[in-house]
Amino acid sequence: MTQMKKVVVIGGTGLIGSKAVKMLQDAGHEAVVASSRNGINAYTGEGLEDTVTGADAVIDVSNMMSFDKDALVDFFATSSRNLTGAEQTAGVRHHVVLSIVNADGLAANPYMAGKLAQEETVAASSQAYTIVRATQFHEFLETLAGAYATDGKVKVPDIDFQPIAAADVAGALVAVALGEPKNGTIDLAGPGRGSFESFVRTYLEAKGDHSPVSSDAAVDYFGAPVVTGSLVPGGDYIEGRITIAEWLQA
Ligand SMILES: NC(=O)c1ccc[n+]([C@@H]2O[C@H](COP(=O)([O-])OP(=O)(O)OC[C@H]3O[C@@H](n4cnc5c(N)ncnc54)[C@H](OP(=O)(O)O)[C@@H]3O)[C@@H](O)[C@H]2O)c1
């Protein structure tokens, strides 16, 4: 019989966090839903010590949306410092954080700079950890298509893309959290690799939006210059199961 474990999910009300909480509960574990709106704040430290006491693992899927690099770096670094510190005091076995594939190569993008600061803070702590880097979620295609649209036309970077369903990301995070700390990084990507352009077109067509979609090597990724492999794993990775077609159908 699987031993029941207590796992704290920081950001447990969000897209990934809520799925991870449900998967943990369905597997018979105790999942603690932590978010600033329920009084557990990774950035200010409010409620952290009590929440992580007795936990076997903490999964950090908190998020901040901003275009301000300094604010993002401060949020992700401070939150990670607070979390790993509280976990060490409480004797938590494993800290798992969700980052983004190739975040270190894309730090000209303010959000990626924040994620890199998060990774570096976790790796520099003395807490046992695993950094899970995922590619862009299927669920993020809506935001991406909107961000690259001008006057009814969508022009995206001319690069490879390999999105993954949020459910696959949550499942992988849960499996990692229940396993041994790697004190390193694991990459996660979806089951199909193609052009960024083709995924955006598939997504829009499925929504009944027939806007023309093209690619251009001069288009960057929110401030970061990109080349073909910038958003996909360069080496080994864990592959998600849910294709874009299955996800769209669901
Ligand atoms: N979008 C992508 O394609 C992609 C790809 C790879 C990795 N990721 C990473 O995936 C992670 C999760 O993304 P998501 O889309 O699931 O996020 P989300 O839906 O925006 O949820 C964010 C969660 O963080 C909580 N939160 C925010 N500030 C907090 C704080 N100070 N203390 C505690 N909880 C806090 C929010 O709840 P409250 O508001 O109540 O605090 C919410 O539960 C992010 O770190 C992101 O970088 C995203």
XYZ file of C-alpha atoms and ligand atoms in Angstrom:
298
model
C 0.000 0.000 0.000
C 1.244 3.518 -0.838
C 2.192 5.487 2.234
C 0.073 8.636 2.610
C 2.160 11.804 2.407
C 1.457 15.453 3.108
C 2.337 17.671 0.150
C 1.938 21.461 0.224
C 1.062 23.025 -3.139
C 2.086 26.698 -3.218
C -0.233 28.156 -5.850
C -2.694 25.320 -5.224
C -5.636 27.353 -6.565
C -3.986 28.038 -9.953
C -4.108 26.199 -13.292
C -1.372 23.653 -12.492
C -1.728 23.749 -8.714
C -5.427 22.850 -8.641
C -4.779 19.830 -10.889
C -1.832 18.695 -8.742
C -3.956 19.003 -5.582
C -6.703 16.837 -7.085
C -4.210 14.204 -8.300
C -2.590 14.013 -4.857
C -5.977 13.665 -3.161
C -7.164 11.056 -5.659
C -4.013 9.040 -4.862
C -4.828 9.172 -1.139
C -2.326 11.830 -0.080
C -2.952 14.955 1.979
C -2.667 18.025 -0.267
C -2.510 21.454 1.332
C -3.848 24.223 -0.936
C -1.628 27.235 -0.313
C -2.218 30.627 -1.919
C -1.988 34.226 -0.796
C -5.769 34.543 -0.822
C -6.033 31.787 1.764
C -3.402 33.377 4.012
C -0.282 31.521 2.894
C 2.034 33.927 1.115
C 5.351 32.726 -0.290
C 6.518 36.291 -0.966
C 5.790 37.849 2.448
C 6.325 34.605 4.368
C 2.867 34.817 5.985
C 1.698 31.402 7.218
C 4.597 29.457 5.684
C 6.155 27.862 8.763
C 2.884 26.427 10.079
C 1.859 25.232 6.607
C 5.015 23.293 5.777
C 5.370 21.714 9.217
C 4.910 17.966 8.866
C 5.035 18.080 5.046
C 7.021 15.534 3.075
C 7.276 17.768 -0.002
C 6.397 21.238 -1.258
C 5.449 21.904 -4.884
C 5.872 25.569 -5.849
C 3.627 26.558 -8.762
C 2.993 30.116 -7.636
C 3.008 32.798 -10.291
C 3.192 36.534 -10.825
C 2.210 38.285 -14.038
C 4.180 41.452 -14.756
C 6.346 42.997 -17.469
C 8.687 44.503 -14.865
C 11.899 42.487 -14.693
C 12.951 43.774 -11.252
C 9.532 42.986 -9.764
C 9.570 39.483 -11.274
C 13.102 38.709 -10.092
C 12.233 40.002 -6.620
C 8.993 37.959 -6.460
C 10.454 34.636 -7.601
C 13.760 34.931 -5.695
C 12.204 36.162 -2.438
C 9.420 33.555 -2.539
C 11.932 30.754 -3.171
C 14.193 31.969 -0.363
C 11.234 32.089 2.046
C 9.970 28.664 1.002
C 13.269 26.776 1.081
C 14.133 28.440 4.418
C 10.829 27.457 6.022
C 11.136 23.920 4.613
C 14.621 23.487 6.056
C 13.498 24.670 9.478
C 10.574 22.227 9.353
C 12.628 19.314 7.980
C 10.689 18.986 4.694
C 12.300 16.309 2.505
C 11.823 17.724 -1.017
C 11.196 21.110 -2.687
C 9.855 20.936 -6.245
C 9.555 24.049 -8.386
C 8.048 24.450 -11.839
C 10.141 26.474 -14.280
C 10.367 26.791 -18.057
C 12.526 24.909 -20.583
C 15.630 26.954 -21.487
C 14.781 29.749 -18.997
C 18.521 30.343 -18.609
C 18.996 31.086 -22.305
C 16.070 33.496 -22.557
C 16.728 35.901 -19.699
C 16.363 38.935 -21.979
C 12.656 38.182 -21.544
C 11.722 39.750 -18.147
C 9.522 36.815 -17.131
C 12.289 34.305 -17.938
C 14.718 36.437 -15.897
C 12.327 35.970 -12.962
C 12.176 32.208 -13.515
C 15.969 32.022 -13.755
C 16.268 33.905 -10.445
C 13.812 31.390 -8.970
C 15.883 28.440 -10.218
C 19.154 29.961 -8.987
C 17.731 30.716 -5.546
C 16.462 27.166 -5.135
C 19.731 25.628 -6.355
C 21.770 27.876 -4.034
C 19.682 26.942 -0.961
C 20.649 24.004 1.208
C 17.213 22.435 0.752
C 16.938 19.213 -1.310
C 15.138 20.103 -4.546
C 14.111 19.241 -8.057
C 13.578 21.921 -10.712
C 11.028 20.759 -13.296
C 11.213 22.791 -16.487
C 8.171 22.518 -18.766
C 7.573 23.800 -22.262
C 4.621 26.157 -22.856
C 1.219 24.734 -21.869
C -1.495 23.992 -24.446
C -3.567 26.318 -22.233
C -1.073 29.163 -22.916
C -1.742 29.155 -26.685
C -4.653 31.560 -26.298
C -2.391 34.148 -24.620
C 0.385 33.589 -27.155
C -1.911 33.940 -30.165
C -3.319 37.165 -28.735
C 0.094 38.586 -27.892
C 1.401 38.111 -31.449
C -1.726 39.439 -33.199
C -1.823 42.832 -34.911
C -4.658 44.059 -37.133
C -6.149 40.579 -37.486
C -2.844 38.956 -38.508
C -0.701 36.774 -36.282
C 3.084 36.747 -36.778
C 5.133 34.521 -34.478
C 8.851 33.647 -34.141
C 10.140 31.119 -36.703
C 11.055 28.443 -34.147
C 10.141 24.952 -32.927
C 7.415 24.489 -30.379
C 6.416 21.460 -28.296
C 3.572 22.414 -25.955
C 2.322 20.218 -23.132
C -1.075 19.914 -21.442
C -1.373 21.341 -17.923
C -2.705 17.956 -16.765
C 0.512 16.244 -17.917
C 2.598 18.885 -16.133
C 0.634 18.435 -12.901
C 0.976 14.639 -13.110
C 4.729 14.858 -13.608
C 5.118 17.307 -10.707
C 3.234 14.987 -8.369
C 5.370 11.985 -9.395
C 8.560 14.017 -8.948
C 7.460 15.346 -5.549
C 6.739 11.850 -4.230
C 10.137 10.635 -5.513
C 13.672 11.442 -4.472
C 15.140 14.951 -4.859
C 17.367 15.218 -7.904
C 19.174 18.380 -6.778
C 19.084 19.225 -10.466
C 16.744 19.812 -13.369
C 14.250 17.694 -15.328
C 12.744 18.848 -18.649
C 9.135 18.139 -19.641
C 7.623 18.591 -23.114
C 4.515 17.592 -25.018
C 4.140 14.614 -27.394
C 4.539 16.576 -30.645
C 7.183 18.968 -31.956
C 6.410 21.324 -34.841
C 6.654 24.954 -35.806
C 5.338 27.581 -33.415
C 3.305 28.861 -36.380
C 1.580 25.497 -36.949
C 0.499 25.138 -33.315
C -0.915 28.663 -33.196
C -2.763 28.085 -36.484
C -4.176 24.761 -35.270
C -5.352 26.399 -32.065
C -7.003 29.373 -33.781
C -8.646 27.236 -36.487
C -10.122 24.985 -33.788
C -11.637 28.077 -32.180
C -13.110 29.157 -35.535
C -10.603 32.008 -35.915
C -9.220 32.028 -39.470
C -6.747 34.893 -38.985
C -3.668 34.448 -41.179
C -0.722 33.083 -39.199
C 2.876 33.444 -40.385
C 6.356 33.271 -38.917
C 9.318 35.583 -39.110
C 12.850 34.960 -37.882
C 13.045 38.584 -36.745
C 10.192 38.175 -34.216
C 11.438 37.660 -30.652
C 9.935 35.878 -27.642
C 8.755 38.771 -25.482
C 12.102 40.546 -25.575
C 14.386 37.530 -25.969
C 15.987 36.801 -29.358
C 15.247 33.175 -30.298
C 16.618 30.479 -32.603
C 14.998 27.213 -33.764
C 15.510 25.262 -30.537
C 14.982 28.062 -27.992
C 11.682 26.792 -26.566
C 12.194 23.009 -26.783
C 14.397 20.637 -24.778
C 17.919 20.179 -26.116
C 18.478 16.818 -24.411
C 16.521 14.162 -22.497
C 13.032 15.009 -21.311
C 9.863 13.455 -19.936
C 7.177 13.414 -22.617
C 3.571 14.347 -21.906
C 0.788 12.165 -23.260
C -1.962 14.570 -24.333
C -1.652 15.829 -27.902
C -2.904 19.226 -28.972
C -5.690 17.494 -30.953
C -6.844 15.500 -27.904
C -6.673 18.590 -25.734
C -8.689 20.662 -28.212
C -11.282 17.913 -28.440
C -11.638 17.733 -24.659
N 2.283 29.268 -18.967
C 3.151 28.370 -19.393
O 3.097 27.933 -20.544
C 4.226 27.856 -18.443
C 5.203 26.960 -18.931
C 6.132 26.418 -18.045
C 6.095 26.798 -16.692
N 5.138 27.668 -16.245
C 5.109 28.004 -14.800
O 3.994 27.361 -14.214
C 3.743 27.956 -12.944
C 2.264 27.886 -12.624
O 1.528 28.565 -13.613
P -0.060 28.623 -13.575
O -0.497 29.020 -14.934
O -0.612 27.383 -12.930
O -0.284 29.857 -12.579
P -1.675 30.541 -12.185
O -2.831 29.804 -12.729
O -1.506 32.003 -12.484
O -1.704 30.349 -10.603
C -0.803 31.001 -9.772
C -1.040 30.562 -8.340
O -0.056 31.203 -7.522
C -0.709 31.718 -6.366
N 0.110 32.791 -5.827
C 0.430 33.976 -6.409
N 1.196 34.696 -5.578
C 1.391 33.929 -4.472
C 2.094 34.129 -3.251
N 2.752 35.272 -3.007
N 2.071 33.150 -2.319
C 1.387 32.004 -2.548
N 0.700 31.751 -3.673
C 0.711 32.725 -4.620
C -2.085 32.138 -6.876
O -3.055 32.237 -5.865
P -3.311 33.631 -5.066
O -3.565 34.665 -6.104
O -4.442 33.353 -4.137
O -2.055 33.880 -4.303
C -2.409 30.927 -7.769
O -2.867 29.854 -6.965
C 4.345 29.371 -13.040
O 5.395 29.488 -12.099
C 4.888 29.466 -14.453
O 6.110 30.149 -14.513
C 4.217 28.203 -17.088
